[in-house]
């Protein structure tokens, strides 16, 4: 026996089974000619609309304001997906551009050794035991076309260190002292300008008092 329900697509009925009577809420498919239903047993109070629809959707039903469709008619019937083997077809192998060969330093021949020696001798201060000015092993290597390590070896063997540590420390201290001097000079200029402005303000105020 079906009973009226306020929930769309849902009716209520009393079901007798083994002499026991139970109350059911029954959701019916709206598709033409389909007699598919889903039962929801009622224990105490009837289930609300949202609870019934949510449970039905989890079971594969499709429910809207216009229809309630069972899994067969909603297209949501759960079937085992056919496993499609994944295949890989390698594409054409791309040509890898060859890296340009790094220019190699020439073999240190006797002629090159003499050229390096002359270049170092032209820029080396024997008394100070260091290069003059900003010259380094890299400069000599670029000038003669040999490896910097070869220049360093010839210099160390025939002349001495590339830089005098004591002179380097003095140059560093001199640079810092010059920076402090420049900062002090800038402060003096700012102070002088400020003093001139203050004196001008004092004169202007004094003039106002005198005229008043």
JSON list of C-alpha atoms in Angstrom, two decimals:
[
{"chain": "A", "resi": 1, "resn": "UNK", "atom": "CA", "xyz": [0.00, 0.00, 0.00]},
{"chain": "A", "resi": 2, "resn": "UNK", "atom": "CA", "xyz": [1.51, 3.32, -1.14]},
{"chain": "A", "resi": 3, "resn": "UNK", "atom": "CA", "xyz": [1.14, 6.43, 0.94]},
{"chain": "A", "resi": 4, "resn": "UNK", "atom": "CA", "xyz": [1.47, 10.09, -0.01]},
{"chain": "A", "resi": 5, "resn": "UNK", "atom": "CA", "xyz": [4.83, 11.82, 0.51]},
{"chain": "A", "resi": 6, "resn": "UNK", "atom": "CA", "xyz": [5.76, 15.49, 0.31]},
{"chain": "A", "resi": 7, "resn": "UNK", "atom": "CA", "xyz": [9.14, 14.61, -1.24]},
{"chain": "A", "resi": 8, "resn": "UNK", "atom": "CA", "xyz": [9.14, 14.66, -5.08]},
{"chain": "A", "resi": 9, "resn": "UNK", "atom": "CA", "xyz": [9.56, 11.23, -6.71]},
{"chain": "A", "resi": 10, "resn": "UNK", "atom": "CA", "xyz": [9.22, 9.55, -3.28]},
{"chain": "A", "resi": 11, "resn": "UNK", "atom": "CA", "xyz": [6.27, 7.59, -1.93]},
{"chain": "A", "resi": 12, "resn": "UNK", "atom": "CA", "xyz": [5.81, 5.74, 1.33]},
{"chain": "A", "resi": 13, "resn": "UNK", "atom": "CA", "xyz": [4.56, 2.20, 1.80]},
{"chain": "A", "resi": 14, "resn": "UNK", "atom": "CA", "xyz": [4.11, -0.39, 4.50]},
{"chain": "A", "resi": 15, "resn": "UNK", "atom": "CA", "xyz": [5.98, -3.60, 3.74]},
{"chain": "A", "resi": 16, "resn": "UNK", "atom": "CA", "xyz": [5.25, -6.92, 5.43]},
{"chain": "A", "resi": 17, "resn": "UNK", "atom": "CA", "xyz": [8.04, -9.48, 5.62]},
{"chain": "A", "resi": 18, "resn": "UNK", "atom": "CA", "xyz": [7.98, -12.63, 7.75]},
{"chain": "A", "resi": 19, "resn": "UNK", "atom": "CA", "xyz": [5.01, -11.30, 9.66]},
{"chain": "A", "resi": 20, "resn": "UNK", "atom": "CA", "xyz": [6.79, -8.03, 10.48]},
{"chain": "A", "resi": 21, "resn": "UNK", "atom": "CA", "xyz": [5.61, -4.72, 9.13]},
{"chain": "A", "resi": 22, "resn": "UNK", "atom": "CA", "xyz": [8.03, -1.96, 8.31]},
{"chain": "A", "resi": 23, "resn": "UNK", "atom": "CA", "xyz": [7.68, 1.49, 6.85]},
{"chain": "A", "resi": 24, "resn": "UNK", "atom": "CA", "xyz": [9.62, 2.39, 3.69]},
{"chain": "A", "resi": 25, "resn": "UNK", "atom": "CA", "xyz": [10.28, 5.54, 1.72]},
{"chain": "A", "resi": 26, "resn": "UNK", "atom": "CA", "xyz": [10.50, 4.56, -1.95]},
{"chain": "A", "resi": 27, "resn": "UNK", "atom": "CA", "xyz": [12.29, 6.57, -4.63]},
{"chain": "A", "resi": 28, "resn": "UNK", "atom": "CA", "xyz": [10.98, 5.76, -8.13]},
{"chain": "A", "resi": 29, "resn": "UNK", "atom": "CA", "xyz": [12.67, 6.32, -11.48]},
{"chain": "A", "resi": 30, "resn": "UNK", "atom": "CA", "xyz": [10.95, 8.92, -13.68]},
{"chain": "A", "resi": 31, "resn": "UNK", "atom": "CA", "xyz": [12.01, 7.31, -16.97]},
{"chain": "A", "resi": 32, "resn": "UNK", "atom": "CA", "xyz": [9.11, 6.13, -19.10]},
{"chain": "A", "resi": 33, "resn": "UNK", "atom": "CA", "xyz": [8.42, 2.41, -18.63]},
{"chain": "A", "resi": 34, "resn": "UNK", "atom": "CA", "xyz": [11.05, 2.01, -15.88]},
{"chain": "A", "resi": 35, "resn": "UNK", "atom": "CA", "xyz": [9.91, 0.38, -12.65]},
{"chain": "A", "resi": 36, "resn": "UNK", "atom": "CA", "xyz": [13.25, 0.75, -10.86]},
{"chain": "A", "resi": 37, "resn": "UNK", "atom": "CA", "xyz": [12.95, 1.88, -7.25]},
{"chain": "A", "resi": 38, "resn": "UNK", "atom": "CA", "xyz": [15.17, 2.36, -4.22]},
{"chain": "A", "resi": 39, "resn": "UNK", "atom": "CA", "xyz": [13.88, 1.68, -0.73]},
{"chain": "A", "resi": 40, "resn": "UNK", "atom": "CA", "xyz": [14.82, 3.63, 2.39]},
{"chain": "A", "resi": 41, "resn": "UNK", "atom": "CA", "xyz": [13.68, 2.00, 5.66]},
{"chain": "A", "resi": 42, "resn": "UNK", "atom": "CA", "xyz": [12.13, 4.39, 8.17]},
{"chain": "A", "resi": 43, "resn": "UNK", "atom": "CA", "xyz": [13.14, 4.01, 11.79]},
{"chain": "A", "resi": 44, "resn": "UNK", "atom": "CA", "xyz": [11.13, 6.50, 13.78]},
{"chain": "A", "resi": 45, "resn": "UNK", "atom": "CA", "xyz": [10.87, 9.75, 11.83]},
{"chain": "A", "resi": 46, "resn": "UNK", "atom": "CA", "xyz": [10.90, 9.81, 8.02]},
{"chain": "A", "resi": 47, "resn": "UNK", "atom": "CA", "xyz": [14.12, 10.80, 6.30]},
{"chain": "A", "resi": 48, "resn": "UNK", "atom": "CA", "xyz": [14.25, 14.35, 4.91]},
{"chain": "A", "resi": 49, "resn": "UNK", "atom": "CA", "xyz": [14.47, 15.06, 1.20]},
{"chain": "A", "resi": 50, "resn": "UNK", "atom": "CA", "xyz": [18.16, 15.99, 1.24]},
{"chain": "A", "resi": 51, "resn": "UNK", "atom": "CA", "xyz": [19.18, 12.77, 3.01]},
{"chain": "A", "resi": 52, "resn": "UNK", "atom": "CA", "xyz": [17.28, 10.57, 0.55]},
{"chain": "A", "resi": 53, "resn": "UNK", "atom": "CA", "xyz": [18.63, 12.38, -2.51]},
{"chain": "A", "resi": 54, "resn": "UNK", "atom": "CA", "xyz": [22.22, 12.29, -1.24]},
{"chain": "A", "resi": 55, "resn": "UNK", "atom": "CA", "xyz": [22.09, 8.54, -0.56]},
{"chain": "A", "resi": 56, "resn": "UNK", "atom": "CA", "xyz": [20.51, 7.96, -3.97]},
{"chain": "A", "resi": 57, "resn": "UNK", "atom": "CA", "xyz": [23.15, 10.00, -5.77]},
{"chain": "A", "resi": 58, "resn": "UNK", "atom": "CA", "xyz": [25.88, 7.97, -4.06]},
{"chain": "A", "resi": 59, "resn": "UNK", "atom": "CA", "xyz": [24.18, 4.87, -5.47]},
{"chain": "A", "resi": 60, "resn": "UNK", "atom": "CA", "xyz": [24.35, 6.28, -9.01]},
{"chain": "A", "resi": 61, "resn": "UNK", "atom": "CA", "xyz": [20.99, 8.05, -9.30]},
{"chain": "A", "resi": 62, "resn": "UNK", "atom": "CA", "xyz": [20.66, 11.42, -11.02]},
{"chain": "A", "resi": 63, "resn": "UNK", "atom": "CA", "xyz": [18.13, 13.73, -9.39]},
{"chain": "A", "resi": 64, "resn": "UNK", "atom": "CA", "xyz": [17.00, 17.16, -10.51]},
{"chain": "A", "resi": 65, "resn": "UNK", "atom": "CA", "xyz": [13.89, 19.27, -10.10]},
{"chain": "A", "resi": 66, "resn": "UNK", "atom": "CA", "xyz": [12.34, 17.64, -13.18]},
{"chain": "A", "resi": 67, "resn": "UNK", "atom": "CA", "xyz": [13.22, 13.97, -12.79]},
{"chain": "A", "resi": 68, "resn": "UNK", "atom": "CA", "xyz": [14.80, 11.22, -10.73]},
{"chain": "A", "resi": 69, "resn": "UNK", "atom": "CA", "xyz": [16.68, 8.77, -12.92]},
{"chain": "A", "resi": 70, "resn": "UNK", "atom": "CA", "xyz": [18.02, 5.39, -11.85]},
{"chain": "A", "resi": 71, "resn": "UNK", "atom": "CA", "xyz": [21.62, 4.38, -12.69]},
{"chain": "A", "resi": 72, "resn": "UNK", "atom": "CA", "xyz": [20.45, 2.69, -15.90]},
{"chain": "A", "resi": 73, "resn": "UNK", "atom": "CA", "xyz": [18.90, 5.87, -17.29]},
{"chain": "A", "resi": 74, "resn": "UNK", "atom": "CA", "xyz": [21.20, 8.43, -15.72]},
{"chain": "A", "resi": 75, "resn": "UNK", "atom": "CA", "xyz": [24.29, 7.06, -17.43]},
{"chain": "A", "resi": 76, "resn": "UNK", "atom": "CA", "xyz": [26.01, 6.61, -14.07]},
{"chain": "A", "resi": 77, "resn": "UNK", "atom": "CA", "xyz": [25.97, 2.84, -13.92]},
{"chain": "A", "resi": 78, "resn": "UNK", "atom": "CA", "xyz": [29.27, 1.85, -12.46]},
{"chain": "A", "resi": 79, "resn": "UNK", "atom": "CA", "xyz": [31.10, -0.54, -14.71]},
{"chain": "A", "resi": 80, "resn": "UNK", "atom": "CA", "xyz": [34.64, -1.77, -14.47]},
{"chain": "A", "resi": 81, "resn": "UNK", "atom": "CA", "xyz": [36.81, 0.34, -16.71]},
{"chain": "A", "resi": 82, "resn": "UNK", "atom": "CA", "xyz": [38.60, -1.54, -19.40]},
{"chain": "A", "resi": 83, "resn": "UNK", "atom": "CA", "xyz": [42.29, -1.24, -18.92]},
{"chain": "A", "resi": 84, "resn": "UNK", "atom": "CA", "xyz": [43.93, 0.03, -22.07]},
{"chain": "A", "resi": 85, "resn": "UNK", "atom": "CA", "xyz": [47.61, -0.81, -22.28]},
{"chain": "A", "resi": 86, "resn": "UNK", "atom": "CA", "xyz": [49.73, 2.27, -22.54]},
{"chain": "A", "resi": 87, "resn": "UNK", "atom": "CA", "xyz": [51.97, 2.26, -25.55]},
{"chain": "A", "resi": 88, "resn": "UNK", "atom": "CA", "xyz": [54.84, 4.57, -26.25]},
{"chain": "A", "resi": 89, "resn": "UNK", "atom": "CA", "xyz": [56.11, 5.36, -29.69]},
{"chain": "A", "resi": 90, "resn": "UNK", "atom": "CA", "xyz": [59.39, 7.13, -29.53]},
{"chain": "A", "resi": 91, "resn": "UNK", "atom": "CA", "xyz": [59.64, 10.12, -31.81]},
{"chain": "A", "resi": 92, "resn": "UNK", "atom": "CA", "xyz": [62.49, 10.82, -34.13]},
{"chain": "A", "resi": 93, "resn": "UNK", "atom": "CA", "xyz": [65.68, 11.29, -32.24]},
{"chain": "A", "resi": 94, "resn": "UNK", "atom": "CA", "xyz": [66.62, 14.90, -32.14]},
{"chain": "A", "resi": 95, "resn": "UNK", "atom": "CA", "xyz": [70.09, 15.77, -33.18]},
{"chain": "A", "resi": 96, "resn": "UNK", "atom": "CA", "xyz": [72.09, 17.20, -30.32]},
{"chain": "A", "resi": 97, "resn": "UNK", "atom": "CA", "xyz": [74.10, 20.20, -31.31]},
{"chain": "A", "resi": 98, "resn": "UNK", "atom": "CA", "xyz": [77.74, 19.62, -30.64]},
{"chain": "A", "resi": 99, "resn": "UNK", "atom": "CA", "xyz": [79.35, 22.07, -28.31]},
{"chain": "A", "resi": 100, "resn": "UNK", "atom": "CA", "xyz": [82.06, 24.13, -29.90]},
{"chain": "A", "resi": 101, "resn": "UNK", "atom": "CA", "xyz": [85.46, 22.96, -28.84]},
{"chain": "A", "resi": 102, "resn": "UNK", "atom": "CA", "xyz": [87.05, 25.15, -26.21]},
{"chain": "A", "resi": 103, "resn": "UNK", "atom": "CA", "xyz": [90.17, 26.82, -27.49]},
{"chain": "A", "resi": 104, "resn": "UNK", "atom": "CA", "xyz": [93.15, 25.03, -26.04]},
{"chain": "A", "resi": 105, "resn": "UNK", "atom": "CA", "xyz": [96.23, 26.84, -24.85]},
{"chain": "A", "resi": 106, "resn": "UNK", "atom": "CA", "xyz": [99.33, 26.22, -26.93]},
{"chain": "A", "resi": 107, "resn": "UNK", "atom": "CA", "xyz": [102.09, 23.98, -25.71]},
{"chain": "A", "resi": 108, "resn": "UNK", "atom": "CA", "xyz": [104.64, 25.92, -23.72]},
{"chain": "A", "resi": 109, "resn": "UNK", "atom": "CA", "xyz": [107.54, 25.90, -26.16]},
{"chain": "A", "resi": 110, "resn": "UNK", "atom": "CA", "xyz": [110.93, 27.50, -25.42]},
{"chain": "A", "resi": 111, "resn": "UNK", "atom": "CA", "xyz": [109.93, 30.47, -27.58]},
{"chain": "A", "resi": 112, "resn": "UNK", "atom": "CA", "xyz": [106.73, 31.00, -25.56]},
{"chain": "A", "resi": 113, "resn": "UNK", "atom": "CA", "xyz": [108.62, 30.65, -22.30]},
{"chain": "A", "resi": 114, "resn": "UNK", "atom": "CA", "xyz": [110.98, 33.42, -23.40]},
{"chain": "A", "resi": 115, "resn": "UNK", "atom": "CA", "xyz": [108.02, 35.60, -24.45]},
{"chain": "A", "resi": 116, "resn": "UNK", "atom": "CA", "xyz": [106.38, 35.14, -21.04]},
{"chain": "A", "resi": 117, "resn": "UNK", "atom": "CA", "xyz": [109.67, 35.88, -19.29]},
{"chain": "A", "resi": 118, "resn": "UNK", "atom": "CA", "xyz": [110.13, 39.13, -21.24]},
{"chain": "A", "resi": 119, "resn": "UNK", "atom": "CA", "xyz": [106.51, 40.21, -20.53]},
{"chain": "A", "resi": 120, "resn": "UNK", "atom": "CA", "xyz": [106.86, 39.59, -16.80]},
{"chain": "A", "resi": 121, "resn": "UNK", "atom": "CA", "xyz": [110.23, 41.34, -16.72]},
{"chain": "A", "resi": 122, "resn": "UNK", "atom": "CA", "xyz": [108.70, 44.41, -18.34]},
{"chain": "A", "resi": 123, "resn": "UNK", "atom": "CA", "xyz": [106.03, 44.74, -15.62]},
{"chain": "A", "resi": 124, "resn": "UNK", "atom": "CA", "xyz": [107.75, 43.36, -12.53]},
{"chain": "A", "resi": 125, "resn": "UNK", "atom": "CA", "xyz": [109.24, 45.48, -9.75]},
{"chain": "A", "resi": 126, "resn": "UNK", "atom": "CA", "xyz": [112.23, 43.57, -8.39]},
{"chain": "A", "resi": 127, "resn": "UNK", "atom": "CA", "xyz": [112.67, 45.88, -5.40]},
{"chain": "A", "resi": 128, "resn": "UNK", "atom": "CA", "xyz": [109.02, 45.70, -4.30]},
{"chain": "A", "resi": 129, "resn": "UNK", "atom": "CA", "xyz": [108.74, 42.02, -5.28]},
{"chain": "A", "resi": 130, "resn": "UNK", "atom": "CA", "xyz": [105.42, 42.43, -7.10]},
{"chain": "A", "resi": 131, "resn": "UNK", "atom": "CA", "xyz": [103.86, 43.52, -10.39]},
{"chain": "A", "resi": 132, "resn": "UNK", "atom": "CA", "xyz": [103.69, 47.23, -11.09]},
{"chain": "A", "resi": 133, "resn": "UNK", "atom": "CA", "xyz": [100.29, 48.91, -11.12]},
{"chain": "A", "resi": 134, "resn": "UNK", "atom": "CA", "xyz": [97.31, 46.70, -11.98]},
{"chain": "A", "resi": 135, "resn": "UNK", "atom": "CA", "xyz": [99.23, 44.02, -13.90]},
{"chain": "A", "resi": 136, "resn": "UNK", "atom": "CA", "xyz": [98.46, 40.40, -12.94]},
{"chain": "A", "resi": 137, "resn": "UNK", "atom": "CA", "xyz": [99.25, 36.92, -14.24]},
{"chain": "A", "resi": 138, "resn": "UNK", "atom": "CA", "xyz": [95.99, 37.09, -16.22]},
{"chain": "A", "resi": 139, "resn": "UNK", "atom": "CA", "xyz": [97.23, 40.17, -18.09]},
{"chain": "A", "resi": 140, "resn": "UNK", "atom": "CA", "xyz": [100.49, 38.43, -19.02]},
{"chain": "A", "resi": 141, "resn": "UNK", "atom": "CA", "xyz": [98.59, 35.29, -20.12]},
{"chain": "A", "resi": 142, "resn": "UNK", "atom": "CA", "xyz": [96.31, 37.35, -22.38]},
{"chain": "A", "resi": 143, "resn": "UNK", "atom": "CA", "xyz": [99.30, 39.18, -23.83]},
{"chain": "A", "resi": 144, "resn": "UNK", "atom": "CA", "xyz": [101.32, 36.05, -24.63]},
{"chain": "A", "resi": 145, "resn": "UNK", "atom": "CA", "xyz": [98.50, 33.57, -25.31]},
{"chain": "A", "resi": 146, "resn": "UNK", "atom": "CA", "xyz": [99.53, 30.95, -22.75]},
{"chain": "A", "resi": 147, "resn": "UNK", "atom": "CA", "xyz": [97.75, 29.52, -19.72]},
{"chain": "A", "resi": 148, "resn": "UNK", "atom": "CA", "xyz": [97.62, 31.63, -16.57]},
{"chain": "A", "resi": 149, "resn": "UNK", "atom": "CA", "xyz": [99.02, 28.69, -14.61]},
{"chain": "A", "resi": 150, "resn": "UNK", "atom": "CA", "xyz": [102.10, 28.65, -16.88]},
{"chain": "A", "resi": 151, "resn": "UNK", "atom": "CA", "xyz": [102.62, 32.38, -16.32]},
{"chain": "A", "resi": 152, "resn": "UNK", "atom": "CA", "xyz": [102.35, 31.91, -12.55]},
{"chain": "A", "resi": 153, "resn": "UNK", "atom": "CA", "xyz": [104.88, 29.07, -12.63]},
{"chain": "A", "resi": 154, "resn": "UNK", "atom": "CA", "xyz": [107.43, 31.09, -14.64]},
{"chain": "A", "resi": 155, "resn": "UNK", "atom": "CA", "xyz": [106.95, 34.17, -12.46]},
{"chain": "A", "resi": 156, "resn": "UNK", "atom": "CA", "xyz": [107.32, 32.24, -9.22]},
{"chain": "A", "resi": 157, "resn": "UNK", "atom": "CA", "xyz": [110.41, 30.43, -10.51]},
{"chain": "A", "resi": 158, "resn": "UNK", "atom": "CA", "xyz": [112.25, 33.48, -11.87]},
{"chain": "A", "resi": 159, "resn": "UNK", "atom": "CA", "xyz": [110.87, 36.60, -10.14]},
{"chain": "A", "resi": 160, "resn": "UNK", "atom": "CA", "xyz": [108.78, 36.19, -7.00]},
{"chain": "A", "resi": 161, "resn": "UNK", "atom": "CA", "xyz": [105.22, 36.73, -5.70]},
{"chain": "A", "resi": 162, "resn": "UNK", "atom": "CA", "xyz": [102.61, 38.45, -7.84]},
{"chain": "A", "resi": 163, "resn": "UNK", "atom": "CA", "xyz": [101.73, 40.91, -5.09]},
{"chain": "A", "resi": 164, "resn": "UNK", "atom": "CA", "xyz": [103.57, 42.34, -2.12]},
{"chain": "A", "resi": 165, "resn": "UNK", "atom": "CA", "xyz": [101.32, 41.68, 0.86]},
{"chain": "A", "resi": 166, "resn": "UNK", "atom": "CA", "xyz": [102.61, 44.64, 2.83]},
{"chain": "A", "resi": 167, "resn": "UNK", "atom": "CA", "xyz": [102.06, 47.03, -0.06]},
{"chain": "A", "resi": 168, "resn": "UNK", "atom": "CA", "xyz": [98.61, 45.54, -0.65]},
{"chain": "A", "resi": 169, "resn": "UNK", "atom": "CA", "xyz": [97.64, 46.20, 2.97]},
{"chain": "A", "resi": 170, "resn": "UNK", "atom": "CA", "xyz": [98.95, 49.77, 2.72]},
{"chain": "A", "resi": 171, "resn": "UNK", "atom": "CA", "xyz": [96.96, 50.38, -0.47]},
{"chain": "A", "resi": 172, "resn": "UNK", "atom": "CA", "xyz": [93.81, 49.03, 1.18]},
{"chain": "A", "resi": 173, "resn": "UNK", "atom": "CA", "xyz": [94.28, 51.29, 4.21]},
{"chain": "A", "resi": 174, "resn": "UNK", "atom": "CA", "xyz": [94.96, 54.25, 1.92]},
{"chain": "A", "resi": 175, "resn": "UNK", "atom": "CA", "xyz": [91.72, 53.60, 0.02]},
{"chain": "A", "resi": 176, "resn": "UNK", "atom": "CA", "xyz": [89.70, 53.50, 3.25]},
{"chain": "A", "resi": 177, "resn": "UNK", "atom": "CA", "xyz": [91.38, 56.68, 4.51]},
{"chain": "A", "resi": 178, "resn": "UNK", "atom": "CA", "xyz": [90.50, 58.48, 1.28]},
{"chain": "A", "resi": 179, "resn": "UNK", "atom": "CA", "xyz": [86.88, 57.37, 1.64]},
{"chain": "A", "resi": 180, "resn": "UNK", "atom": "CA", "xyz": [86.73, 58.76, 5.19]},
{"chain": "A", "resi": 181, "resn": "UNK", "atom": "CA", "xyz": [88.27, 62.01, 3.96]},
{"chain": "A", "resi": 182, "resn": "UNK", "atom": "CA", "xyz": [85.60, 62.36, 1.28]},
{"chain": "A", "resi": 183, "resn": "UNK", "atom": "CA", "xyz": [82.86, 61.71, 3.84]},
{"chain": "A", "resi": 184, "resn": "UNK", "atom": "CA", "xyz": [84.31, 64.32, 6.20]},
{"chain": "A", "resi": 185, "resn": "UNK", "atom": "CA", "xyz": [84.58, 66.86, 3.37]},
{"chain": "A", "resi": 186, "resn": "UNK", "atom": "CA", "xyz": [80.92, 66.29, 2.48]},
{"chain": "A", "resi": 187, "resn": "UNK", "atom": "CA", "xyz": [79.93, 66.81, 6.12]},
{"chain": "A", "resi": 188, "resn": "UNK", "atom": "CA", "xyz": [81.92, 70.07, 6.22]},
{"chain": "A", "resi": 189, "resn": "UNK", "atom": "CA", "xyz": [80.15, 71.35, 3.11]},
{"chain": "A", "resi": 190, "resn": "UNK", "atom": "CA", "xyz": [76.76, 70.46, 4.56]},
{"chain": "A", "resi": 191, "resn": "UNK", "atom": "CA", "xyz": [77.66, 72.13, 7.86]},
{"chain": "A", "resi": 192, "resn": "UNK", "atom": "CA", "xyz": [78.87, 75.28, 6.10]},
{"chain": "A", "resi": 193, "resn": "UNK", "atom": "CA", "xyz": [75.65, 75.55, 4.10]},
{"chain": "A", "resi": 194, "resn": "UNK", "atom": "CA", "xyz": [73.59, 75.02, 7.23]},
{"chain": "A", "resi": 195, "resn": "UNK", "atom": "CA", "xyz": [75.58, 77.71, 9.07]},
{"chain": "A", "resi": 196, "resn": "UNK", "atom": "CA", "xyz": [75.00, 80.17, 6.23]},
{"chain": "A", "resi": 197, "resn": "UNK", "atom": "CA", "xyz": [71.25, 79.50, 6.34]},
{"chain": "A", "resi": 198, "resn": "UNK", "atom": "CA", "xyz": [71.08, 79.93, 10.12]},
{"chain": "A", "resi": 199, "resn": "UNK", "atom": "CA", "xyz": [73.00, 83.24, 9.92]},
{"chain": "A", "resi": 200, "resn": "UNK", "atom": "CA", "xyz": [70.63, 84.47, 7.21]},
{"chain": "A", "resi": 201, "resn": "UNK", "atom": "CA", "xyz": [67.62, 83.59, 9.38]},
{"chain": "A", "resi": 202, "resn": "UNK", "atom": "CA", "xyz": [69.16, 85.42, 12.35]},
{"chain": "A", "resi": 203, "resn": "UNK", "atom": "CA", "xyz": [69.76, 88.55, 10.28]},
{"chain": "A", "resi": 204, "resn": "UNK", "atom": "CA", "xyz": [66.21, 88.49, 8.94]},
{"chain": "A", "resi": 205, "resn": "UNK", "atom": "CA", "xyz": [64.69, 88.11, 12.40]},
{"chain": "A", "resi": 206, "resn": "UNK", "atom": "CA", "xyz": [66.96, 90.82, 13.83]},
{"chain": "A", "resi": 207, "resn": "UNK", "atom": "CA", "xyz": [65.90, 93.16, 11.04]},
{"chain": "A", "resi": 208, "resn": "UNK", "atom": "CA", "xyz": [62.22, 92.55, 11.85]},
{"chain": "A", "resi": 209, "resn": "UNK", "atom": "CA", "xyz": [62.80, 93.36, 15.52]},
{"chain": "A", "resi": 210, "resn": "UNK", "atom": "CA", "xyz": [64.68, 96.55, 14.64]},
{"chain": "A", "resi": 211, "resn": "UNK", "atom": "CA", "xyz": [61.95, 97.79, 12.33]},
{"chain": "A", "resi": 212, "resn": "UNK", "atom": "CA", "xyz": [59.27, 96.87, 14.83]}
]
